[in-house]
Tab-separated table of C-alpha atoms and ligand atoms in Angstrom:
chain	number	residue	atom	x	y	z
A	7	MET	CA	46.485	128.290	32.866
A	8	ASP	CA	44.579	127.652	30.319
A	9	ARG	CA	40.499	127.870	30.292
A	10	ARG	CA	40.618	124.139	30.108
A	11	LYS	CA	42.861	123.571	33.184
A	12	PHE	CA	41.071	126.051	35.175
A	13	LEU	CA	37.591	124.778	34.705
A	14	TRP	CA	37.954	121.336	35.927
A	15	SER	CA	40.575	122.182	38.716
A	16	ALA	CA	38.429	125.169	40.121
A	17	GLY	CA	37.630	124.394	43.837
A	18	THR	CA	39.630	121.357	43.798
A	19	GLY	CA	42.842	122.938	45.377
A	20	ILE	CA	45.504	121.983	43.082
A	21	VAL	CA	49.152	121.956	44.733
A	22	SER	CA	52.207	122.285	43.314
A	23	ALA	CA	53.537	119.317	41.052
A	24	GLY	CA	56.545	118.790	43.522
A	25	LEU	CA	54.414	117.418	45.911
A	26	LEU	CA	53.016	114.907	44.205
A	27	GLY	CA	56.701	112.803	43.072
A	28	ARG	CA	55.842	109.895	45.895
A	29	SER	CA	54.893	106.317	44.657
A	30	LEU	CA	52.223	105.169	47.133
A	31	ALA	CA	50.104	101.943	46.738
A	32	ALA	CA	46.954	102.138	49.018
A	33	GLU	CA	47.167	100.024	51.806
A	34	GLY	CA	45.100	97.179	51.256
A	35	SER	CA	45.234	97.090	47.094
A	36	ARG	CA	45.131	93.455	45.977
A	37	SER	CA	46.391	94.565	42.817
A	38	ALA	CA	48.943	97.020	44.110
A	39	ALA	CA	52.025	94.387	44.069
A	40	ASP	CA	50.566	93.327	41.035
A	41	ILE	CA	51.284	96.329	39.274
A	42	ALA	CA	54.527	97.207	41.276
A	43	ALA	CA	56.352	94.591	38.756
A	44	ALA	CA	54.971	96.828	36.046
A	45	THR	CA	55.920	100.207	37.455
A	46	ASP	CA	58.791	102.255	37.455
A	47	THR	CA	59.106	105.830	38.943
A	48	ILE	CA	61.293	107.226	36.705
A	49	GLU	CA	63.423	110.611	36.558
A	50	ARG	CA	61.458	113.956	36.478
A	51	GLN	CA	60.930	114.928	32.973
A	52	ASP	CA	63.251	118.070	32.133
A	53	SER	CA	60.221	120.901	32.476
A	54	GLY	CA	59.907	121.999	35.941
A	55	VAL	CA	55.897	122.415	35.308
A	56	THR	CA	55.246	118.882	34.984
A	57	GLY	CA	54.864	115.946	37.435
A	58	PRO	CA	57.241	112.557	37.807
A	59	LEU	CA	57.093	110.574	34.795
A	60	ARG	CA	55.681	107.126	35.793
A	61	GLU	CA	55.775	103.792	33.437
A	62	PHE	CA	53.515	101.273	32.815
A	63	ARG	CA	53.516	98.392	30.679
A	64	LEU	CA	50.456	96.420	29.656
A	65	VAL	CA	50.858	93.101	27.676
A	66	ALA	CA	47.491	92.353	26.080
A	67	GLN	CA	47.530	88.313	25.697
A	68	GLN	CA	45.512	85.338	25.717
A	69	GLY	CA	45.286	83.550	29.307
A	70	GLU	CA	42.823	82.196	31.617
A	71	ALA	CA	40.666	84.080	34.260
A	72	GLU	CA	39.731	81.971	37.422
A	73	VAL	CA	36.080	83.477	38.376
A	74	ALA	CA	35.606	81.188	41.087
A	75	PRO	CA	37.613	78.063	42.559
A	76	GLY	CA	38.261	75.501	39.417
A	77	LYS	CA	35.999	78.105	37.425
A	78	VAL	CA	38.615	78.644	34.989
A	79	TYR	CA	37.782	80.217	31.312
A	80	GLN	CA	39.912	81.159	28.471
A	81	THR	CA	40.047	84.426	27.180
A	82	TRP	CA	42.134	87.670	26.735
A	83	LEU	CA	43.705	89.326	30.020
A	84	TYR	CA	46.345	92.227	30.423
A	85	ASN	CA	49.325	91.296	32.105
A	86	GLY	CA	47.960	87.763	32.745
A	87	GLN	CA	45.485	89.290	34.972
A	88	PHE	CA	41.408	89.739	35.065
A	89	PRO	CA	40.517	92.148	35.407
A	90	GLY	CA	43.753	94.064	34.452
A	91	PRO	CA	46.058	95.776	36.847
A	92	GLU	CA	44.889	98.544	39.172
A	93	ILE	CA	46.965	101.545	37.705
A	94	ARG	CA	46.974	104.195	40.615
A	95	VAL	CA	48.948	107.355	39.978
A	96	LYS	CA	48.807	110.545	41.536
A	97	GLU	CA	47.347	113.535	40.153
A	98	GLY	CA	50.037	115.869	38.046
A	99	GLU	CA	51.594	112.666	37.082
A	100	GLN	CA	53.217	112.114	33.751
A	101	LEU	CA	52.184	108.651	32.489
A	102	ARG	CA	54.106	106.292	29.840
A	103	ILE	CA	52.008	103.159	29.073
A	104	ILE	CA	53.514	100.623	26.643
A	105	VAL	CA	50.569	98.459	25.328
A	106	GLU	CA	52.038	95.359	23.735
A	107	ASN	CA	49.816	93.259	21.815
A	108	GLN	CA	50.214	89.796	22.174
A	109	LEU	CA	46.850	88.726	20.850
A	110	PRO	CA	45.802	87.103	17.317
A	111	GLU	CA	43.977	90.574	16.863
A	112	GLU	CA	44.437	94.413	16.565
A	113	THR	CA	43.769	96.334	19.603
A	114	THR	CA	43.993	99.518	21.164
A	115	VAL	CA	43.809	100.916	24.913
A	116	HIS	CA	41.165	103.820	25.757
A	117	TRP	CA	41.669	105.799	29.240
A	118	HIS	CA	37.897	106.044	29.886
A	119	GLY	CA	36.829	109.289	31.144
A	120	VAL	CA	40.505	111.022	31.258
A	121	PRO	CA	40.662	114.091	28.429
A	122	VAL	CA	43.684	112.977	27.016
A	123	PRO	CA	45.554	114.591	23.661
A	124	ASN	CA	43.174	113.136	20.814
A	125	ALA	CA	46.092	111.144	19.468
A	126	MET	CA	46.231	109.376	22.786
A	127	ASP	CA	42.416	108.343	22.863
A	128	GLY	CA	42.722	104.546	21.889
A	129	VAL	CA	39.782	104.712	19.140
A	130	PRO	CA	40.847	102.583	15.941
A	131	GLY	CA	40.639	103.877	12.454
A	132	LEU	CA	39.613	107.714	14.124
A	133	THR	CA	42.398	108.822	16.679
A	134	GLN	CA	45.171	105.891	15.787
A	135	LYS	CA	46.180	102.851	13.684
A	136	PRO	CA	45.133	99.785	15.608
A	137	ILE	CA	47.872	97.835	17.349
A	138	ALA	CA	48.687	94.467	14.987
A	139	PRO	CA	49.617	91.448	16.657
A	140	GLY	CA	53.280	91.627	17.563
A	141	GLU	CA	53.341	95.652	17.845
A	142	SER	CA	53.385	98.171	20.764
A	143	PHE	CA	52.055	101.741	21.104
A	144	VAL	CA	52.912	104.184	23.851
A	145	TYR	CA	50.511	106.158	24.960
A	146	LYS	CA	51.580	109.258	26.867
A	147	PHE	CA	49.641	111.759	28.708
A	148	GLU	CA	48.994	113.884	32.081
A	149	ALA	CA	47.078	112.011	35.135
A	150	THR	CA	44.752	114.856	35.657
A	151	PRO	CA	42.318	115.640	36.421
A	152	ALA	CA	41.958	113.325	39.656
A	153	GLY	CA	39.498	110.592	39.493
A	154	SER	CA	38.317	106.791	39.173
A	155	TYR	CA	38.430	105.567	35.532
A	156	ILE	CA	38.553	102.689	33.635
A	157	TYR	CA	41.136	101.326	30.954
A	158	HIS	CA	40.134	99.381	28.417
A	159	SER	CA	40.198	98.076	24.938
A	160	HIS	CA	38.161	99.642	21.854
A	161	VAL	CA	38.097	97.116	19.592
A	162	GLY	CA	35.181	95.206	18.248
A	163	LEU	CA	33.872	93.178	21.500
A	164	GLN	CA	36.915	92.772	23.478
A	165	ILE	CA	35.770	94.644	26.312
A	166	ASP	CA	33.688	90.983	27.073
A	167	ARG	CA	36.501	88.974	26.738
A	168	GLY	CA	38.266	90.993	29.733
A	169	LEU	CA	40.400	93.565	28.223
A	170	ILE	CA	39.609	95.799	31.096
A	171	GLY	CA	41.118	97.677	34.437
A	172	PRO	CA	41.118	100.010	36.970
A	173	LEU	CA	42.759	103.722	36.197
A	174	VAL	CA	42.791	105.545	39.321
A	175	ILE	CA	44.282	109.198	39.784
A	176	GLU	CA	44.610	110.191	43.257
A	177	GLU	CA	43.949	113.746	44.187
A	178	ALA	CA	46.195	115.905	46.084
A	179	THR	CA	43.886	117.276	48.483
A	180	PRO	CA	40.315	114.898	48.991
A	181	HIS	CA	37.161	116.997	49.619
A	182	VAL	CA	36.909	114.259	51.915
A	183	THR	CA	38.461	112.155	54.742
A	184	TYR	CA	39.117	108.031	54.631
A	185	ASP	CA	40.988	105.645	55.888
A	186	ARG	CA	41.147	103.041	53.161
A	187	ASP	CA	40.595	103.533	49.719
A	188	TYR	CA	39.297	100.465	47.190
A	189	ALA	CA	38.512	99.995	43.688
A	190	LEU	CA	36.186	97.753	42.729
A	191	VAL	CA	35.900	96.514	39.000
A	192	LEU	CA	32.267	94.996	38.434
A	193	ASP	CA	31.493	93.316	35.251
A	194	ASP	CA	29.287	91.362	33.732
A	195	TYR	CA	30.458	87.349	33.390
A	196	LEU	CA	30.847	86.142	29.722
A	197	PRO	CA	32.925	83.203	29.058
A	198	GLY	CA	33.010	82.394	25.703
A	199	ASP	CA	33.716	84.455	22.776
A	200	PRO	CA	31.340	87.495	22.424
A	201	GLN	CA	29.970	87.931	19.251
A	202	PRO	CA	28.236	90.978	17.504
A	203	LEU	CA	24.171	91.263	17.046
A	204	GLY	CA	24.835	90.743	13.343
A	205	GLY	CA	26.292	87.153	13.938
A	206	MET	CA	23.037	85.239	15.831
A	207	GLY	CA	23.437	82.167	14.243
A	208	GLY	CA	23.677	79.571	17.137
A	209	ARG	CA	27.262	78.938	16.799
A	210	ARG	CA	27.162	78.526	20.338
A	211	GLY	CA	25.036	75.956	20.964
A	212	MET	CA	23.267	78.464	23.630
A	213	MET	CA	19.857	77.362	22.558
A	214	GLY	CA	17.961	75.717	25.100
A	215	ARG	CA	19.886	76.678	28.649
A	216	THR	CA	17.788	78.581	31.295
A	217	MET	CA	19.783	81.515	32.048
A	218	GLY	CA	20.286	82.140	35.634
A	219	ASP	CA	18.918	78.845	37.066
A	220	GLY	CA	18.770	78.705	40.388
A	221	CYS	CA	18.907	82.117	41.163
A	222	ASN	CA	15.659	83.385	39.781
A	223	ASP	CA	14.123	84.549	43.191
A	224	GLY	CA	13.438	87.685	41.180
A	225	TRP	CA	14.683	90.525	44.428
A	226	TRP	CA	16.459	92.488	42.593
A	227	GLY	CA	13.828	93.379	39.862
A	228	GLY	CA	15.774	91.542	36.934
A	229	ASN	CA	14.169	91.254	33.638
A	230	ARG	CA	12.549	87.621	34.789
A	231	GLN	CA	9.505	87.314	32.422
A	232	GLY	CA	9.650	85.781	29.079
A	233	GLY	CA	10.735	82.354	27.847
A	234	GLY	CA	14.014	83.960	26.375
A	235	MET	CA	15.555	82.178	23.982
A	236	MET	CA	14.447	82.323	20.341
A	237	GLY	CA	17.693	80.512	18.626
A	238	GLY	CA	21.231	81.504	18.684
A	239	TRP	CA	23.803	82.901	21.028
A	240	MET	CA	22.096	86.037	21.920
A	241	ASP	CA	19.084	86.462	23.629
A	242	MET	CA	16.874	87.693	21.383
A	243	GLU	CA	14.110	88.636	23.643
A	244	ARG	CA	16.508	90.429	26.076
A	245	GLN	CA	18.900	91.460	23.221
A	246	MET	CA	21.687	90.724	25.423
A	247	PRO	CA	24.483	87.942	25.417
A	248	PRO	CA	24.059	85.104	27.657
A	249	TYR	CA	26.061	86.748	30.674
A	250	GLN	CA	26.454	83.967	33.278
A	251	GLY	CA	26.532	86.131	36.291
A	252	LEU	CA	28.256	89.588	37.701
A	253	LEU	CA	31.473	89.548	39.189
A	254	ILE	CA	33.366	92.048	41.542
A	255	GLY	CA	36.886	92.010	41.194
A	256	GLY	CA	37.012	88.790	38.813
A	257	ARG	CA	34.933	86.797	41.216
A	258	LEU	CA	31.556	85.477	41.345
A	259	PRO	CA	29.596	85.429	44.608
A	260	ASP	CA	30.773	81.723	45.741
A	261	ASP	CA	34.462	83.443	46.172
A	262	PRO	CA	34.418	86.928	46.979
A	263	GLN	CA	36.423	89.697	47.104
A	264	VAL	CA	37.260	90.778	50.683
A	265	PHE	CA	37.541	94.442	51.546
A	266	GLU	CA	38.473	94.973	55.000
A	267	THR	CA	37.783	97.172	57.426
A	268	LYS	CA	37.562	98.203	61.509
A	269	ARG	CA	34.990	99.887	63.305
A	270	GLY	CA	35.255	103.706	63.051
A	271	GLU	CA	36.920	103.490	59.780
A	272	ARG	CA	35.479	105.485	56.636
A	273	VAL	CA	36.183	103.420	53.566
A	274	ARG	CA	36.513	105.057	50.325
A	275	LEU	CA	34.896	102.633	47.729
A	276	ARG	CA	35.388	103.193	43.987
A	277	LEU	CA	32.616	101.483	42.244
A	278	ILE	CA	33.263	101.194	38.235
A	279	ASN	CA	31.553	99.395	36.044
A	280	PRO	CA	33.504	98.393	32.645
A	281	SER	CA	30.682	95.893	31.857
A	282	GLY	CA	30.102	95.385	28.252
A	283	ALA	CA	26.279	95.617	28.623
A	284	THR	CA	25.160	95.574	31.728
A	285	THR	CA	23.567	98.611	34.110
A	286	VAL	CA	23.638	97.356	37.688
A	287	ARG	CA	22.286	98.496	41.011
A	288	ALA	CA	24.602	98.123	44.152
A	289	ALA	CA	24.108	98.404	47.869
A	290	ILE	CA	25.837	97.291	50.599
A	291	GLY	CA	24.385	95.145	53.581
A	292	GLY	CA	23.805	97.047	56.872
A	293	HIS	CA	25.410	100.236	55.634
A	294	ARG	CA	24.287	103.288	53.627
A	295	MET	CA	26.758	104.661	50.840
A	296	MET	CA	27.751	108.602	51.024
A	297	VAL	CA	28.404	109.046	47.377
A	298	THR	CA	31.432	111.744	46.841
A	299	HIS	CA	32.167	111.457	43.513
A	300	CYS	CA	30.651	110.659	39.798
A	301	ASP	CA	32.597	109.334	36.451
A	302	GLY	CA	35.492	110.719	39.062
A	303	ARG	CA	34.160	113.950	39.565
A	304	PRO	CA	33.948	115.708	43.186
A	305	VAL	CA	30.319	116.461	44.117
A	306	GLU	CA	28.509	117.719	47.389
A	307	PRO	CA	28.419	114.050	49.458
A	308	VAL	CA	24.737	112.483	49.526
A	309	THR	CA	24.126	109.595	51.196
A	310	VAL	CA	22.046	106.231	49.622
A	311	ASP	CA	20.977	103.036	49.977
A	312	SER	CA	21.501	102.230	46.820
A	313	LEU	CA	22.543	103.438	43.530
A	314	VAL	CA	22.703	102.480	39.335
A	315	LEU	CA	25.759	102.241	37.386
A	316	GLY	CA	25.433	102.195	33.662
A	317	ALA	CA	27.978	100.713	31.649
A	318	ALA	CA	31.123	102.739	32.015
A	319	GLU	CA	29.755	104.396	35.081
A	320	ARG	CA	31.780	105.085	38.026
A	321	TYR	CA	30.724	106.261	41.773
A	322	ASP	CA	33.020	106.833	45.034
A	323	VAL	CA	31.104	106.164	47.780
A	324	ILE	CA	32.318	106.322	51.224
A	325	VAL	CA	31.239	104.274	53.910
A	326	GLU	CA	31.286	104.539	57.608
A	327	ALA	CA	32.407	100.882	59.480
A	328	THR	CA	29.827	101.796	62.201
A	329	ASN	CA	27.955	98.110	62.087
A	330	PRO	CA	30.581	95.504	62.800
A	331	GLY	CA	30.117	92.055	60.968
A	332	VAL	CA	30.566	90.256	57.248
A	333	TRP	CA	28.515	92.316	55.009
A	334	PRO	CA	27.596	91.766	51.553
A	335	ILE	CA	28.036	94.362	48.912
A	336	VAL	CA	25.739	93.430	45.875
A	337	ILE	CA	25.080	94.136	42.585
A	338	ALA	CA	22.140	92.821	40.225
A	339	ALA	CA	21.692	93.833	36.966
A	340	ILE	CA	18.323	95.994	36.324
A	341	GLU	CA	18.874	95.042	32.531
A	342	GLY	CA	19.220	91.487	30.982
A	343	ASN	CA	19.622	88.607	32.952
A	344	ALA	CA	23.246	87.746	34.949
A	345	PRO	CA	22.507	86.514	38.545
A	346	PRO	CA	23.704	89.001	40.738
A	347	GLY	CA	27.611	89.268	41.755
A	348	ARG	CA	29.003	90.253	45.371
A	349	ALA	CA	32.074	90.937	47.273
A	350	VAL	CA	32.276	91.278	50.989
A	351	LEU	CA	33.255	94.054	53.796
A	352	ARG	CA	34.796	92.406	56.594
A	353	TYR	CA	35.506	93.950	59.772
A	354	THR	CA	38.255	92.300	61.113
A	355	ASP	CA	37.886	93.534	64.705
A	356	ALA	CA	34.345	92.238	64.019
A	357	ALA	CA	33.452	89.020	66.839
A	358	ALA	CA	30.989	87.080	64.185
A	359	SER	CA	32.911	85.757	61.432
A	360	ALA	CA	29.817	84.637	59.165
A	361	LEU	CA	28.590	86.615	56.488
A	362	ARG	CA	25.170	88.140	56.985
A	363	ASP	CA	23.891	86.861	54.026
A	364	GLY	CA	20.118	88.453	52.547
A	365	VAL	CA	19.523	90.963	50.470
A	366	PRO	CA	20.705	94.659	50.722
A	367	GLU	CA	18.019	96.924	52.408
A	368	GLY	CA	18.920	98.979	49.228
A	369	PHE	CA	16.863	96.282	47.163
A	370	ARG	CA	13.965	96.720	49.459
A	371	GLY	CA	13.674	100.284	49.449
A	372	GLY	CA	15.454	103.322	50.788
A	373	ARG	CA	17.103	106.050	48.760
A	374	GLN	CA	18.379	105.656	45.218
A	375	LEU	CA	20.470	107.969	43.916
A	376	TYR	CA	19.452	109.991	40.829
A	377	TYR	CA	21.211	112.284	38.647
A	378	GLN	CA	19.368	115.365	40.062
A	379	ASP	CA	21.105	114.683	43.497
A	380	LEU	CA	24.454	115.246	42.366
A	381	GLN	CA	25.634	118.296	43.028
A	382	GLY	CA	29.409	118.826	41.494
A	383	LEU	CA	32.132	120.795	43.178
A	384	GLU	CA	33.864	121.904	39.972
A	385	THR	CA	30.617	123.155	37.601
A	386	LEU	CA	30.569	124.355	34.066
A	387	PRO	CA	28.260	127.379	34.547
A	388	ALA	CA	24.679	127.708	33.521
A	389	GLY	CA	24.472	128.603	30.174
A	390	ARG	CA	23.250	128.755	26.406
A	391	PRO	CA	24.312	126.364	23.998
A	392	ASP	CA	25.755	127.673	20.803
A	393	ARG	CA	24.900	124.661	19.559
A	394	VAL	CA	22.197	121.971	20.019
A	395	PHE	CA	21.843	118.555	18.549
A	396	ASP	CA	19.170	116.359	18.947
A	397	LEU	CA	19.700	112.838	18.823
A	398	MET	CA	17.346	110.009	18.404
A	399	LEU	CA	18.278	106.673	19.781
A	400	ARG	CA	16.206	103.797	17.983
A	401	GLY	CA	16.713	99.849	17.161
A	402	GLY	CA	16.451	96.576	18.627
A	403	MET	CA	14.454	95.119	15.754
A	404	MET	CA	15.347	91.855	14.931
A	405	GLY	CA	18.661	92.030	13.362
A	406	SER	CA	18.622	95.560	12.893
A	407	ALA	CA	21.013	98.158	13.555
A	408	TRP	CA	21.227	100.290	16.429
A	409	THR	CA	21.144	103.981	15.115
A	410	ILE	CA	21.703	107.743	16.289
A	411	ASN	CA	19.205	109.478	13.894
A	412	GLY	CA	18.566	106.998	11.503
A	413	GLN	CA	22.050	106.072	10.781
A	414	ALA	CA	24.803	103.251	11.857
A	415	TYR	CA	28.301	104.129	12.602
A	416	PRO	CA	30.853	104.235	10.345
A	417	ALA	CA	28.127	104.785	7.412
A	418	ALA	CA	26.901	108.089	9.355
A	419	ASP	CA	27.613	112.008	9.301
A	420	PRO	CA	29.906	113.440	11.857
A	421	LEU	CA	28.886	115.997	14.266
A	422	MET	CA	30.685	119.069	13.379
A	423	ILE	CA	31.566	121.615	16.153
A	424	ASN	CA	33.811	124.588	16.563
A	425	LYS	CA	36.500	125.138	19.218
A	426	GLY	CA	34.988	127.448	22.112
A	427	GLU	CA	31.630	126.388	21.396
A	428	ARG	CA	29.085	125.387	24.083
A	429	ILE	CA	27.654	122.458	22.878
A	430	ARG	CA	24.113	120.587	23.510
A	431	PHE	CA	23.341	117.221	23.384
A	432	ARG	CA	19.747	116.244	23.756
A	433	MET	CA	18.809	112.746	23.698
A	434	SER	CA	15.797	110.822	23.380
A	435	ASN	CA	15.293	106.586	23.383
A	436	HIS	CA	13.139	105.515	21.262
A	437	SER	CA	14.168	101.564	22.221
A	438	MET	CA	13.222	99.352	24.771
A	439	MET	CA	16.998	99.112	26.036
A	440	LEU	CA	18.983	101.611	28.291
A	441	HIS	CA	21.866	103.339	26.666
A	442	PRO	CA	24.878	104.273	28.707
A	443	MET	CA	26.079	107.153	25.950
A	444	HIS	CA	30.013	108.597	26.386
A	445	LEU	CA	31.684	111.287	24.861
A	446	HIS	CA	35.534	110.957	24.706
A	447	GLY	CA	37.744	113.651	25.542
A	448	HIS	CA	35.432	115.771	27.313
A	449	PHE	CA	33.391	116.437	30.597
A	450	PHE	CA	29.795	117.244	30.208
A	451	ARG	CA	27.080	118.884	32.712
A	452	VAL	CA	23.983	116.621	33.496
A	453	GLY	CA	22.034	118.584	36.133
A	454	ASN	CA	24.376	120.017	38.104
A	455	ALA	CA	27.368	117.432	38.197
A	456	LEU	CA	30.150	116.893	35.642
A	457	LYS	CA	30.386	113.287	34.035
A	458	ASP	CA	31.626	111.724	31.062
A	459	THR	CA	28.959	108.586	30.677
A	460	VAL	CA	24.880	108.929	30.978
A	461	LEU	CA	22.297	106.559	30.901
A	462	VAL	CA	19.244	107.392	28.813
A	463	GLY	CA	16.396	105.612	30.170
A	464	ALA	CA	14.446	103.297	28.099
A	465	HIS	CA	10.967	103.791	26.539
A	466	MET	CA	11.334	107.366	25.418
A	467	GLY	CA	13.764	108.408	28.319
A	468	ARG	CA	15.204	111.336	27.894
A	469	ALA	CA	18.888	112.978	28.952
A	470	GLU	CA	20.676	115.960	27.593
A	471	PHE	CA	24.126	117.414	28.538
A	472	ASP	CA	26.388	120.428	27.385
A	473	PHE	CA	30.246	120.810	27.404
A	474	VAL	CA	32.621	123.016	26.095
A	475	ALA	CA	34.643	122.172	23.419
A	476	ASP	CA	38.100	122.767	24.619
A	477	ASN	CA	40.094	119.625	23.088
A	478	PRO	CA	39.867	119.502	19.207
A	479	GLY	CA	40.288	116.431	17.513
A	480	ARG	CA	38.187	113.401	16.363
A	481	TRP	CA	36.173	111.991	19.235
A	482	PHE	CA	34.076	109.019	19.337
A	483	PHE	CA	30.302	109.491	21.018
A	484	HIS	CA	29.031	106.395	21.778
A	485	CYS	CA	26.591	103.714	23.184
A	486	HIS	CA	28.763	102.418	25.846
A	487	ASN	CA	26.533	99.035	25.433
A	488	ILE	CA	29.690	97.690	23.365
A	489	TYR	CA	27.013	95.378	21.306
A	490	HIS	CA	24.822	98.556	20.238
A	491	MET	CA	28.369	100.642	19.891
A	492	GLU	CA	29.193	97.628	17.409
A	493	ALA	CA	25.768	97.883	15.339
A	494	GLY	CA	26.352	101.652	14.729
A	495	MET	CA	25.061	103.550	17.787
A	496	ALA	CA	27.996	106.029	17.594
A	497	ARG	CA	29.266	108.886	15.738
A	498	GLU	CA	32.676	110.922	15.356
A	499	VAL	CA	32.495	114.470	16.900
A	500	ARG	CA	34.628	116.300	14.779
A	501	TYR	CA	36.279	120.016	14.994
A	502	ALA	CA	35.925	121.776	11.886
B	24	CU	CU1	22.907	101.640	24.131
């Protein structure tokens, strides 16, 4: 077993691949049936050391998304679904995913968080030629390690059209027990075409609209002050697109996605946030959350009342069903202006069937999760770095670029590293916005846990992480607010 595999599997009890052959969709998973149509379990590959081959087909195409009854908009989708179909596989299986591009523009698919071989990483111009309209590309990689991931387009602002979906790799032997397992896709809702920061010319005619009308009670602590619109599509003051709400499972709060449970069960909720730009706080009415994984990596369970997810971050939590009723699962923007989103946790054996509406306790106080609360079960041991990069994140002045050390990608120097080195990135945020910074192809250590995306606080917030250069190639490092990424907040990390 090479160093890389050992590092990430230590302590998780990998079992032989032969035990992983069963194709089993999680009970109650809404999209299990949908994906089944596109899924075949095929013969095992010739090599005895690999798991079964699983084949999926993702068709990127134009279509309609219905976010509430009668509320339909034209957008871009995978397999006609929004969010895209849940891809759920078992640790060790070999994935073969055929992506067909039926869009009028180029596209690619990135497997966010999975340390795939470089050529499978889906970054246009860096790891592959983009998939032209009418063409296909076959992504092949091993489903390892287990975790909750995201797949999404990596071209331009396509994430904000709906080209997102959940990728779940189930553990052979989870470190926690649970009775149900649901993936919740959190998203910011943007009807209409996303536009880059450079293109704010008022083409969308959003001028004068008061965003968040009717929802402006401010309890979630979103940025409510200020008059906002200074003209054009982008809310210039907040530097956010005109999101009209937050979605869970592609649904607005008036028609929420419902997750069922029964008294006495333990429910695993995989909270994943492939939002285009929005950082959210999440809390559940009447229940605490036991955090068991961050960005897919297992951690010592820690119980909290709320947690924050930057764009592309994921947390798995276990909820103990000890409080029968119908409860809201609420997400609220902590940057930007989108009104809150909601799903529902419903006890099928509860007498009352009315939603216990209101603001979950987690928004009124209680314990919030911080990175320092996370103790990874797998870890990169503490140590001195061989190479340190100090990275200043700047931008946000009227119409300016978003930069790292003053350079805006692609007019930016690659960060050069050598295989085998331990690398440290130290980021400081000299801007007024949050930056969820993501490194492709590697897990990194934040505090005592492994992650792949780390939120750097606004107004001189700082964050640092260490990683081992163990996956050679040309890798993207960028802000996962896609508007910042498109305006330059990105670098290539290149192995010499
Ligand atoms: Cu950013």
